[in-house]
Amino acid sequence: MSHSDSSAPVFQHSAYAGIQDKVVVVTGGGSGIGLALAKGFARNGAHLLLIDINAQAMADAKGELQQEFPETRVECFEASVTDEEAIDAAFAHAKACFGRIDVLLNNAGVSINKPSLDITPAEWRRAVEINFSSVFICAQAAARHMIEQQAGVIINTSSMWGVSHSAERTAYCSTKAAVVSMTKCLAVEWARHGIRVNAIGPGYTRTPLVDELQRAGRLDVDALSKRTPLHRLGEPGEMAELALFLASGSATFITGQIYVSDGGWTANGF
């Protein structure tokens, strides 16, 4: 069964208590899972600040969001998530626009699949800076505002590879595993301020990038689907539903956890 098989079950959007009128910051919100996260929260009545290094993608995303959810206010801030000053400015902009920051969807990241002996120092540093250091930079910036409110939710995007392992994925697995550890540390430290910190671990997900890689012959989606017990890839919206639950009033006793949504991949032995 391929990822496009029409027999695959279609997930249902749900309504989540406690999201209406929340202010949500989304990093990497211009495309892929980040855009799906933004749409999911907009569908539930949240207002958004998108942070992305790709200004055009972010502008296109804003247009989509405003067309689909006209009551949602959407602001954009062009920045690299590895630039501490720019991130501080982005969160200050969110505070100035909306008066508070309720949720951070710490989503920006990069993939690197390469034999470990071939990874250059520059490639290693890039993976660490974007997949790991930036998550801390953004969480720290958000927490400074959330501590003032004594309330907030931070959801870090790790990966199923953050809890599993593979050859030629050393940089990716290591940095995503580090995000899981950071999530737990921050959850314990900031709980006294009313801040909950959790992580989501997407499996292979049908994003535009995955579709592009498939068309270019660089990714065998059918093989990935067969390896997945549910015999399909995930949908970006399914990852958004998971984040919505963790940010909602139904998850107020959940912190310091990672929730993996991978169709059973990590449970399936080779």
Coordinates of C-alpha atoms in Angstrom, one line a residue:
M1 CA 0.0 0.0 0.0
S2 CA 1.5 3.3 -1.0
H3 CA 1.2 6.6 0.9
S4 CA -1.4 7.7 -1.6
D5 CA -3.6 4.6 -1.3
S6 CA -7.2 5.9 -1.1
S7 CA -8.1 3.0 1.2
A8 CA -5.9 4.5 4.0
P9 CA -8.2 5.9 6.8
V10 CA -8.6 9.6 6.9
F11 CA -8.0 11.2 10.3
Q12 CA -10.7 13.4 11.8
H13 CA -10.0 16.9 13.0
S14 CA -11.1 17.4 16.6
A15 CA -12.0 20.4 18.7
Y16 CA -9.7 21.0 21.6
A17 CA -10.6 22.9 24.8
G18 CA -8.4 25.7 25.9
I19 CA -6.9 26.7 22.5
Q20 CA -9.4 29.5 21.5
D21 CA -7.7 32.9 21.5
K22 CA -4.3 31.5 22.6
V23 CA -1.2 33.1 21.1
V24 CA 1.0 30.5 19.4
V25 CA 4.5 30.9 18.1
V26 CA 5.5 28.4 15.4
T27 CA 9.1 28.1 14.2
G28 CA 9.6 26.7 10.8
G29 CA 5.9 27.6 10.2
G30 CA 6.3 28.3 6.5
S31 CA 5.8 24.8 5.2
G32 CA 5.5 21.1 5.9
I33 CA 4.6 20.0 9.5
G34 CA 5.1 23.6 10.7
L35 CA 2.4 24.9 8.4
A36 CA 0.2 22.0 9.4
L37 CA 0.7 22.9 13.1
A38 CA -0.2 26.5 12.3
K39 CA -3.4 25.4 10.5
G40 CA -4.4 23.0 13.3
F41 CA -4.1 25.7 15.9
A42 CA -5.9 28.3 13.7
R43 CA -8.7 25.8 13.2
N44 CA -9.1 25.8 17.0
G45 CA -9.2 29.6 17.2
A46 CA -5.6 30.5 18.1
H47 CA -3.7 33.5 16.8
L48 CA -0.2 33.0 15.3
L49 CA 3.3 34.3 15.0
L50 CA 5.2 32.4 12.3
I51 CA 9.0 32.4 12.4
D52 CA 10.8 31.2 9.4
I53 CA 14.1 31.9 7.5
N54 CA 12.2 31.6 4.2
A55 CA 10.3 34.8 3.8
Q56 CA 8.4 33.8 0.7
A57 CA 7.3 30.5 2.1
M58 CA 6.1 32.3 5.2
A59 CA 4.2 34.9 3.2
D60 CA 2.5 32.1 1.2
A61 CA 1.6 30.3 4.5
K62 CA 0.1 33.5 5.9
G63 CA -2.0 33.9 2.8
E64 CA -3.3 30.3 3.1
L65 CA -4.0 30.7 6.8
Q66 CA -5.9 34.0 6.4
Q67 CA -7.9 32.6 3.5
E68 CA -8.9 29.4 5.3
F69 CA -9.2 31.0 8.8
P70 CA -10.2 34.6 8.4
E71 CA -10.8 35.2 12.1
T72 CA -7.2 34.2 12.9
R73 CA -4.6 36.9 13.3
V74 CA -1.3 35.9 11.7
E75 CA 2.0 37.8 12.1
C76 CA 5.3 36.8 10.5
F77 CA 8.9 37.3 11.6
E78 CA 11.8 36.4 9.3
A79 CA 14.6 35.0 11.3
S80 CA 17.1 32.1 11.6
V81 CA 16.3 30.1 14.7
T82 CA 20.0 29.9 15.5
D83 CA 20.2 33.7 15.8
E84 CA 19.7 34.5 19.5
E85 CA 19.2 38.2 19.0
A86 CA 16.7 37.7 16.1
I87 CA 14.7 35.1 18.1
D88 CA 14.6 37.5 21.1
A89 CA 13.3 40.2 18.8
A90 CA 10.7 37.7 17.3
F91 CA 9.3 36.9 20.7
A92 CA 9.3 40.6 21.7
H93 CA 7.3 41.2 18.5
A94 CA 4.8 38.6 19.5
K95 CA 4.4 40.1 22.9
A96 CA 4.0 43.6 21.4
C97 CA 1.4 42.3 18.9
F98 CA -0.6 40.1 21.1
G99 CA 0.2 41.0 24.7
R100 CA 1.3 37.5 25.7
I101 CA 2.7 34.2 24.5
D102 CA 0.8 31.0 25.4
V103 CA 2.3 28.3 23.3
L104 CA 5.6 27.7 21.5
L105 CA 5.7 25.1 18.7
N106 CA 9.4 24.5 18.5
N107 CA 9.4 22.9 15.1
A108 CA 12.3 24.1 12.9
G109 CA 14.8 21.5 11.9
V110 CA 16.9 19.9 9.1
S111 CA 17.5 16.3 8.0
I112 CA 20.9 14.8 7.3
N113 CA 21.3 11.3 6.1
K114 CA 24.9 10.5 5.4
P115 CA 27.6 8.0 6.3
S116 CA 29.2 9.1 9.6
L117 CA 32.7 9.1 8.1
D118 CA 31.6 11.5 5.4
I119 CA 29.9 14.1 7.6
T120 CA 32.0 17.3 7.5
P121 CA 32.5 19.4 10.6
A122 CA 30.4 22.1 9.0
E123 CA 27.5 19.6 8.4
W124 CA 27.7 18.4 12.0
R125 CA 27.7 21.9 13.4
R126 CA 24.7 22.8 11.2
A127 CA 22.7 19.7 12.4
V128 CA 23.5 20.5 16.1
E129 CA 22.8 24.2 15.7
I130 CA 19.5 23.9 13.9
N131 CA 18.1 20.7 15.4
F132 CA 19.3 21.1 19.0
S133 CA 20.7 24.5 19.9
S134 CA 17.9 26.4 18.3
V135 CA 15.3 24.4 20.2
F136 CA 16.9 25.7 23.4
I137 CA 17.3 29.2 22.2
C138 CA 13.6 29.4 21.3
A139 CA 12.4 27.6 24.4
Q140 CA 14.5 30.0 26.5
A141 CA 13.1 33.1 24.8
A142 CA 9.5 31.8 25.1
A143 CA 10.0 30.9 28.8
R144 CA 11.1 34.3 29.7
H145 CA 7.7 35.6 28.7
M146 CA 5.8 32.6 30.1
I147 CA 7.4 32.9 33.5
E148 CA 6.0 36.4 33.7
Q149 CA 2.5 34.9 33.1
Q150 CA 3.2 31.8 35.3
A151 CA 1.7 29.8 32.5
G152 CA 2.7 28.4 29.1
V153 CA 3.1 25.3 26.9
I154 CA 6.2 24.4 24.9
I155 CA 6.1 21.6 22.4
N156 CA 9.3 20.5 20.8
T157 CA 9.4 18.6 17.6
S158 CA 11.8 15.7 17.9
S159 CA 11.4 12.6 15.7
M160 CA 10.8 8.9 15.9
W161 CA 14.6 8.9 15.3
G162 CA 15.0 10.6 18.6
V163 CA 14.0 7.3 20.3
S164 CA 15.4 4.9 17.8
H165 CA 18.6 4.5 15.7
S166 CA 19.8 3.9 12.2
A167 CA 23.0 3.7 10.2
E168 CA 23.9 6.9 8.3
R169 CA 21.6 9.0 10.6
T170 CA 24.1 9.7 13.4
A171 CA 23.7 13.5 13.2
Y172 CA 19.9 13.4 12.9
C173 CA 19.3 10.7 15.6
S174 CA 21.7 12.3 18.0
T175 CA 20.3 15.8 17.8
K176 CA 16.7 14.6 17.9
A177 CA 17.5 12.4 21.0
A178 CA 19.1 15.4 22.6
V179 CA 15.8 17.3 22.1
V180 CA 14.0 14.6 24.1
S181 CA 16.5 14.9 27.0
M182 CA 16.2 18.7 26.9
T183 CA 12.4 18.5 26.9
K184 CA 12.5 16.4 30.1
C185 CA 15.0 18.7 31.8
L186 CA 13.1 21.9 31.0
A187 CA 9.8 20.3 32.0
V188 CA 11.1 19.6 35.5
E189 CA 12.8 23.0 35.9
W190 CA 9.9 25.1 34.6
A191 CA 7.0 23.2 36.1
R192 CA 7.0 25.5 39.1
H193 CA 6.3 28.4 36.8
G194 CA 3.2 26.7 35.3
I195 CA 5.0 25.8 32.1
R196 CA 4.5 22.4 30.6
V197 CA 7.1 21.1 28.1
N198 CA 6.6 18.1 25.9
A199 CA 7.8 16.7 22.6
I200 CA 6.3 15.1 19.6
G201 CA 8.1 12.5 17.5
P202 CA 6.8 12.3 14.0
G203 CA 7.5 9.3 11.9
Y204 CA 7.7 9.5 8.1
T205 CA 5.1 12.1 7.2
R206 CA 3.7 13.0 3.8
T207 CA 5.0 16.6 3.4
P208 CA 5.7 18.4 0.1
L209 CA 9.4 17.7 0.7
V210 CA 8.7 14.0 0.9
D211 CA 6.6 14.1 -2.3
E212 CA 9.4 16.0 -4.0
L213 CA 12.1 13.5 -3.0
Q214 CA 9.8 10.7 -4.2
R215 CA 9.4 12.3 -7.6
A216 CA 13.2 12.8 -7.8
G217 CA 13.7 9.1 -7.0
R218 CA 15.6 9.9 -3.8
L219 CA 13.0 8.3 -1.5
D220 CA 11.1 5.0 -1.8
V221 CA 7.8 5.9 -0.2
D222 CA 6.3 2.5 -1.0
A223 CA 9.1 0.7 0.8
L224 CA 8.7 3.0 3.8
S225 CA 5.0 2.4 3.8
K226 CA 5.5 -1.4 3.7
R227 CA 8.0 -1.1 6.6
T228 CA 5.4 0.8 8.7
P229 CA 2.9 -1.5 10.5
L230 CA 0.0 0.8 9.5
H231 CA 1.2 0.6 5.9
R232 CA 1.2 4.3 5.1
L233 CA 3.0 7.5 5.9
G234 CA 1.6 9.9 8.4
E235 CA -0.2 13.1 7.5
P236 CA 1.0 16.5 8.6
G237 CA -2.4 17.2 10.1
E238 CA -2.1 14.1 12.3
M239 CA 1.1 15.6 13.9
A240 CA -0.9 18.8 14.4
E241 CA -3.6 16.9 16.2
L242 CA -1.1 15.5 18.6
A243 CA 0.4 18.9 19.4
L244 CA -3.1 20.3 19.9
F245 CA -3.9 17.6 22.4
L246 CA -0.7 18.4 24.3
A247 CA -1.4 22.1 24.4
S248 CA -5.1 21.7 25.3
G249 CA -7.0 21.7 28.5
S250 CA -7.1 17.9 28.3
A251 CA -3.4 17.5 28.9
T252 CA -2.8 19.8 31.9
F253 CA -1.1 17.0 33.9
I254 CA 1.2 15.9 31.1
T255 CA 4.8 17.3 31.0
G256 CA 8.3 16.0 30.3
Q257 CA 7.1 13.4 27.8
I258 CA 7.6 12.5 24.2
Y259 CA 4.7 11.2 22.1
V260 CA 5.8 9.3 19.0
S261 CA 3.4 9.2 16.0
D262 CA 5.0 6.8 13.6
G263 CA 2.4 4.3 12.5
G264 CA 4.2 1.6 14.6
W265 CA 7.6 2.0 13.0
T266 CA 9.6 2.1 16.2
A267 CA 7.7 -0.9 17.7
N268 CA 8.4 -3.0 14.6
G269 CA 11.6 -5.0 14.8
F270 CA 13.6 -5.7 11.7

